[in-house]
mmCIF file of C-alpha atoms and ligand atoms in Angstrom:
data_model
loop_
_atom_site.group_PDB
_atom_site.id
_atom_site.type_symbol
_atom_site.label_atom_id
_atom_site.label_comp_id
_atom_site.label_asym_id
_atom_site.label_seq_id
_atom_site.Cartn_x
_atom_site.Cartn_y
_atom_site.Cartn_z
ATOM 1 C CA UNK C 1 0.282 0.114 0.072
ATOM 2 C CA UNK C 2 2.996 2.016 0.271
ATOM 3 C CA UNK C 3 4.116 2.260 -3.170
ATOM 4 C CA UNK C 4 0.461 3.404 -3.574
ATOM 5 C CA UNK C 5 1.037 6.478 -2.247
ATOM 6 C CA UNK C 6 4.376 7.315 -3.279
ATOM 7 C CA UNK C 7 2.985 7.297 -7.100
ATOM 8 C CA UNK C 8 0.944 10.581 -6.983
ATOM 9 C CA UNK C 9 4.467 12.199 -5.400
ATOM 10 C CA UNK C 10 6.626 10.575 -8.490
ATOM 11 C CA UNK C 11 3.752 12.258 -11.167
ATOM 12 C CA UNK C 12 3.895 15.445 -9.457
ATOM 13 C CA UNK C 13 7.496 15.546 -9.257
ATOM 14 C CA UNK C 14 7.798 14.570 -13.202
ATOM 15 C CA UNK C 15 5.016 17.147 -14.050
ATOM 16 C CA UNK C 16 7.455 20.079 -12.516
ATOM 17 C CA UNK C 17 10.757 18.982 -13.807
ATOM 18 C CA UNK C 18 9.170 18.893 -17.590
ATOM 19 C CA UNK C 19 7.107 22.326 -16.657
ATOM 20 C CA UNK C 20 10.210 23.898 -15.627
ATOM 21 C CA UNK C 21 12.793 22.270 -18.750
ATOM 22 C CA UNK C 22 9.516 23.638 -21.045
ATOM 23 C CA UNK C 23 9.898 27.120 -19.633
ATOM 24 C CA UNK C 24 13.593 27.174 -20.177
ATOM 25 C CA UNK C 25 13.498 25.919 -24.056
ATOM 26 C CA UNK C 26 11.096 28.731 -24.848
ATOM 27 C CA UNK C 27 12.699 31.378 -27.284
ATOM 28 C CA UNK C 28 12.226 34.750 -25.706
ATOM 29 C CA UNK C 29 9.198 36.748 -26.979
ATOM 30 C CA UNK C 30 10.073 38.179 -30.421
ATOM 31 C CA UNK C 31 10.623 42.047 -30.979
ATOM 32 C CA UNK C 32 7.529 44.064 -31.091
ATOM 33 C CA UNK C 33 8.163 46.914 -33.751
ATOM 34 C CA UNK C 34 5.210 48.825 -33.092
ATOM 35 C CA UNK C 35 5.743 50.667 -29.823
ATOM 36 C CA UNK C 36 9.106 51.805 -31.347
ATOM 37 C CA UNK C 37 7.578 53.044 -34.457
ATOM 38 C CA UNK C 38 4.783 54.682 -32.384
ATOM 39 C CA UNK C 39 7.231 56.743 -30.355
ATOM 40 C CA UNK C 40 8.839 57.771 -33.798
ATOM 41 C CA UNK C 41 5.810 59.353 -34.861
ATOM 42 C CA UNK C 42 5.035 60.860 -32.077
ATOM 43 C CA UNK C 43 8.295 62.599 -31.947
ATOM 44 C CA UNK C 44 8.485 63.186 -35.462
ATOM 45 C CA UNK C 45 5.252 63.427 -37.614
ATOM 46 C CA UNK C 46 2.348 64.605 -35.061
ATOM 47 C CA UNK C 47 3.018 68.252 -35.257
ATOM 48 C CA UNK C 48 1.683 68.068 -38.715
ATOM 49 C CA UNK C 49 -0.410 64.870 -38.664
ATOM 50 C CA UNK C 50 -3.032 65.208 -35.594
ATOM 51 C CA UNK C 51 -6.370 66.010 -35.849
ATOM 52 C CA UNK C 52 -6.337 66.141 -32.137
ATOM 53 C CA UNK C 53 -3.911 68.428 -31.867
ATOM 54 C CA UNK C 54 -5.625 70.362 -34.911
ATOM 55 C CA UNK C 55 -2.410 70.100 -36.697
ATOM 56 C CA UNK C 56 -3.501 68.471 -39.390
ATOM 57 C CA UNK C 57 -1.998 69.697 -41.797
ATOM 58 C CA UNK C 58 -0.854 66.375 -44.104
ATOM 59 C CA UNK C 59 -4.018 66.627 -45.753
ATOM 60 C CA UNK C 60 -5.845 63.551 -45.518
ATOM 61 C CA UNK C 61 -3.797 61.652 -42.571
ATOM 62 C CA UNK C 62 -3.977 62.282 -39.232
ATOM 63 C CA UNK C 63 -1.828 59.552 -37.414
ATOM 64 C CA UNK C 64 -3.545 59.527 -34.231
ATOM 65 C CA UNK C 65 -4.497 56.008 -33.253
ATOM 66 C CA UNK C 66 -2.941 52.813 -33.609
ATOM 67 C CA UNK C 67 -5.472 52.050 -36.839
ATOM 68 C CA UNK C 68 -4.774 55.379 -38.583
ATOM 69 C CA UNK C 69 -0.959 54.220 -38.362
ATOM 70 C CA UNK C 70 -1.805 50.985 -39.469
ATOM 71 C CA UNK C 71 -4.161 51.496 -42.313
ATOM 72 C CA UNK C 72 -1.014 53.808 -44.172
ATOM 73 C CA UNK C 73 1.535 51.783 -42.944
ATOM 74 C CA UNK C 74 2.403 51.487 -46.861
ATOM 75 C CA UNK C 75 2.621 54.914 -47.684
ATOM 76 C CA UNK C 76 4.245 56.210 -44.004
ATOM 77 C CA UNK C 77 7.260 53.527 -44.836
ATOM 78 C CA UNK C 78 7.100 54.778 -48.285
ATOM 79 C CA UNK C 79 7.138 58.622 -47.217
ATOM 80 C CA UNK C 80 10.521 58.088 -44.978
ATOM 81 C CA UNK C 81 12.064 55.181 -46.933
ATOM 82 C CA UNK C 82 11.139 55.951 -50.558
ATOM 83 C CA UNK C 83 12.985 58.439 -52.724
ATOM 84 C CA UNK C 84 10.866 61.746 -53.464
ATOM 85 C CA UNK C 85 8.923 61.293 -56.726
ATOM 86 C CA UNK C 86 7.113 64.196 -58.544
ATOM 87 C CA UNK C 87 3.793 64.937 -58.885
ATOM 88 C CA UNK C 88 0.311 65.217 -57.532
ATOM 89 C CA UNK C 89 0.213 61.084 -56.856
ATOM 90 C CA UNK C 90 4.599 61.201 -56.246
ATOM 91 C CA UNK C 91 6.138 60.291 -52.962
ATOM 92 C CA UNK C 92 7.012 63.103 -50.639
ATOM 93 C CA UNK C 93 9.235 62.551 -48.684
ATOM 94 C CA UNK C 94 8.524 63.384 -44.568
ATOM 95 C CA UNK C 95 9.216 64.423 -42.358
ATOM 96 C CA UNK C 96 8.775 67.774 -44.706
ATOM 97 C CA UNK C 97 11.215 69.296 -42.453
ATOM 98 C CA UNK C 98 14.206 67.318 -42.127
ATOM 99 C CA UNK C 99 15.247 63.289 -42.161
ATOM 100 C CA UNK C 100 14.594 60.592 -39.645
ATOM 101 C CA UNK C 101 18.010 59.155 -38.599
ATOM 102 C CA UNK C 102 18.893 55.917 -40.397
ATOM 103 C CA UNK C 103 17.907 53.903 -37.178
ATOM 104 C CA UNK C 104 14.389 55.249 -37.508
ATOM 105 C CA UNK C 105 14.044 54.539 -41.213
ATOM 106 C CA UNK C 106 14.845 51.083 -40.427
ATOM 107 C CA UNK C 107 12.534 50.619 -37.716
ATOM 108 C CA UNK C 108 9.957 51.417 -40.068
ATOM 109 C CA UNK C 109 11.286 49.450 -42.399
ATOM 110 C CA UNK C 110 11.237 46.284 -40.588
ATOM 111 C CA UNK C 111 7.916 47.228 -38.970
ATOM 112 C CA UNK C 112 5.950 47.108 -42.413
ATOM 113 C CA UNK C 113 8.332 43.437 -43.385
ATOM 114 C CA UNK C 114 6.730 42.220 -40.366
ATOM 115 C CA UNK C 115 3.436 42.771 -41.516
ATOM 116 C CA UNK C 116 2.685 46.242 -40.531
ATOM 117 C CA UNK C 117 0.256 45.664 -37.647
ATOM 118 C CA UNK C 118 0.092 47.029 -34.388
ATOM 119 C CA UNK C 119 1.069 43.679 -33.187
ATOM 120 C CA UNK C 120 3.886 43.528 -35.162
HETATM 121 C C1 HEC E 1 6.656 70.199 -41.139
HETATM 122 C C2 HEC E 1 4.884 68.808 -41.185
HETATM 123 C C3 HEC E 1 4.919 67.661 -41.451
HETATM 124 C C4 HEC E 1 5.419 66.920 -40.885
HETATM 125 C C5 HEC E 1 6.228 66.938 -39.663
HETATM 126 C C6 HEC E 1 5.203 65.300 -41.420
HETATM 127 N N1 HEC E 1 4.342 65.735 -42.276
HETATM 128 FE FE1 HEC E 1 3.666 64.254 -43.729
HETATM 129 N N2 HEC E 1 3.045 65.204 -44.720
HETATM 130 C C7 HEC E 1 2.987 66.995 -44.254
HETATM 131 C C8 HEC E 1 2.297 67.344 -45.315
HETATM 132 C C9 HEC E 1 2.387 69.196 -45.623
HETATM 133 C C10 HEC E 1 1.701 66.652 -46.373
HETATM 134 C C11 HEC E 1 1.084 67.158 -47.921
HETATM 135 C C12 HEC E 1 2.476 67.092 -48.828
HETATM 136 C C13 HEC E 1 1.730 67.004 -50.344
HETATM 137 O O1 HEC E 1 0.728 66.608 -50.481
HETATM 138 O O2 HEC E 1 2.380 67.897 -50.706
HETATM 139 C C14 HEC E 1 1.981 65.683 -45.923
HETATM 140 C C15 HEC E 1 2.083 64.310 -46.309
HETATM 141 C C16 HEC E 1 2.423 62.969 -45.934
HETATM 142 C C17 HEC E 1 2.013 61.724 -46.075
HETATM 143 C C18 HEC E 1 1.665 61.537 -47.605
HETATM 144 C C19 HEC E 1 -0.394 61.446 -46.943
HETATM 145 C C20 HEC E 1 -1.229 61.650 -48.466
HETATM 146 O O3 HEC E 1 -2.639 60.399 -48.244
HETATM 147 O O4 HEC E 1 -0.569 61.717 -49.798
HETATM 148 C C21 HEC E 1 2.396 60.591 -45.562
HETATM 149 C C22 HEC E 1 2.399 59.021 -45.989
HETATM 150 C C23 HEC E 1 3.077 61.375 -44.626
HETATM 151 N N3 HEC E 1 2.961 62.694 -44.797
HETATM 152 C C24 HEC E 1 3.949 61.134 -43.596
HETATM 153 C C25 HEC E 1 4.233 61.525 -42.506
HETATM 154 C C26 HEC E 1 5.046 60.895 -41.464
HETATM 155 C C27 HEC E 1 5.911 59.049 -41.585
HETATM 156 C C28 HEC E 1 5.574 61.893 -40.615
HETATM 157 C C29 HEC E 1 7.179 61.373 -39.213
HETATM 158 C C30 HEC E 1 8.410 60.879 -40.157
HETATM 159 C C31 HEC E 1 5.329 62.969 -41.472
HETATM 160 N N4 HEC E 1 4.609 63.314 -42.441
HETATM 161 C C32 HEC E 1 5.933 64.565 -40.993
HETATM 162 C C33 HEC E 1 3.819 67.765 -43.507
HETATM 163 C C34 HEC E 1 4.193 67.164 -42.090
#
C-alpha cells in the first residue's frame, strides 16, 4: 500500500521537472516594432499629422490612433524610406522639415516587412 502513496508524488515531481524545463527551452518573445514606430511618429510626425492636436497639415492623413497608423503603413514607410517622386500622386519625403535617422527608418521598414500591424 505504501507504493500507492508514492506514485502521485513521483508523478507530481515529473510534471514539475517537465514544466520547468519547458519554460527554459522557450525562445524569448519576438521583438515588437510597433511601439517604437509609434514613438517615432509621435516625436516626428504628429506636429503636422494630428487631428487631435489640430495640426492636421498633412491632408488627408492623421496618425493619432493605432488604426490610422496601421492603415497608412505602406505610405508611411514610402514617405520615410523611398525616394521622392514628382507629381500630385508622387511620393513626398517625410518629415517635411528634415529626415529621420537611419535607425528610425530601419525600424519602420522592418515593421512593415513583419506585416505592418499593431501586433508586429
Ligand atoms: C512640417 C510638417 C510635417 C511633418 C513634420 C510631417 N509631415 Fe507628412 N505631410 C505634410 C504635408 C503638408 C503633407 C502633404 C504634402 C503634399 O501633398 O504635397 C504630408 C503628406 C504626408 C504623407 C502622404 C499623405 C497622402 O495621403 O498623400 C504621408 C504618408 C506622410 N506625410 C507621412 C509623414 C510621416 C511618417 C511623418 C513623420 C516621419 C511626417 N509625415 C511628418 C506635413 C508634415
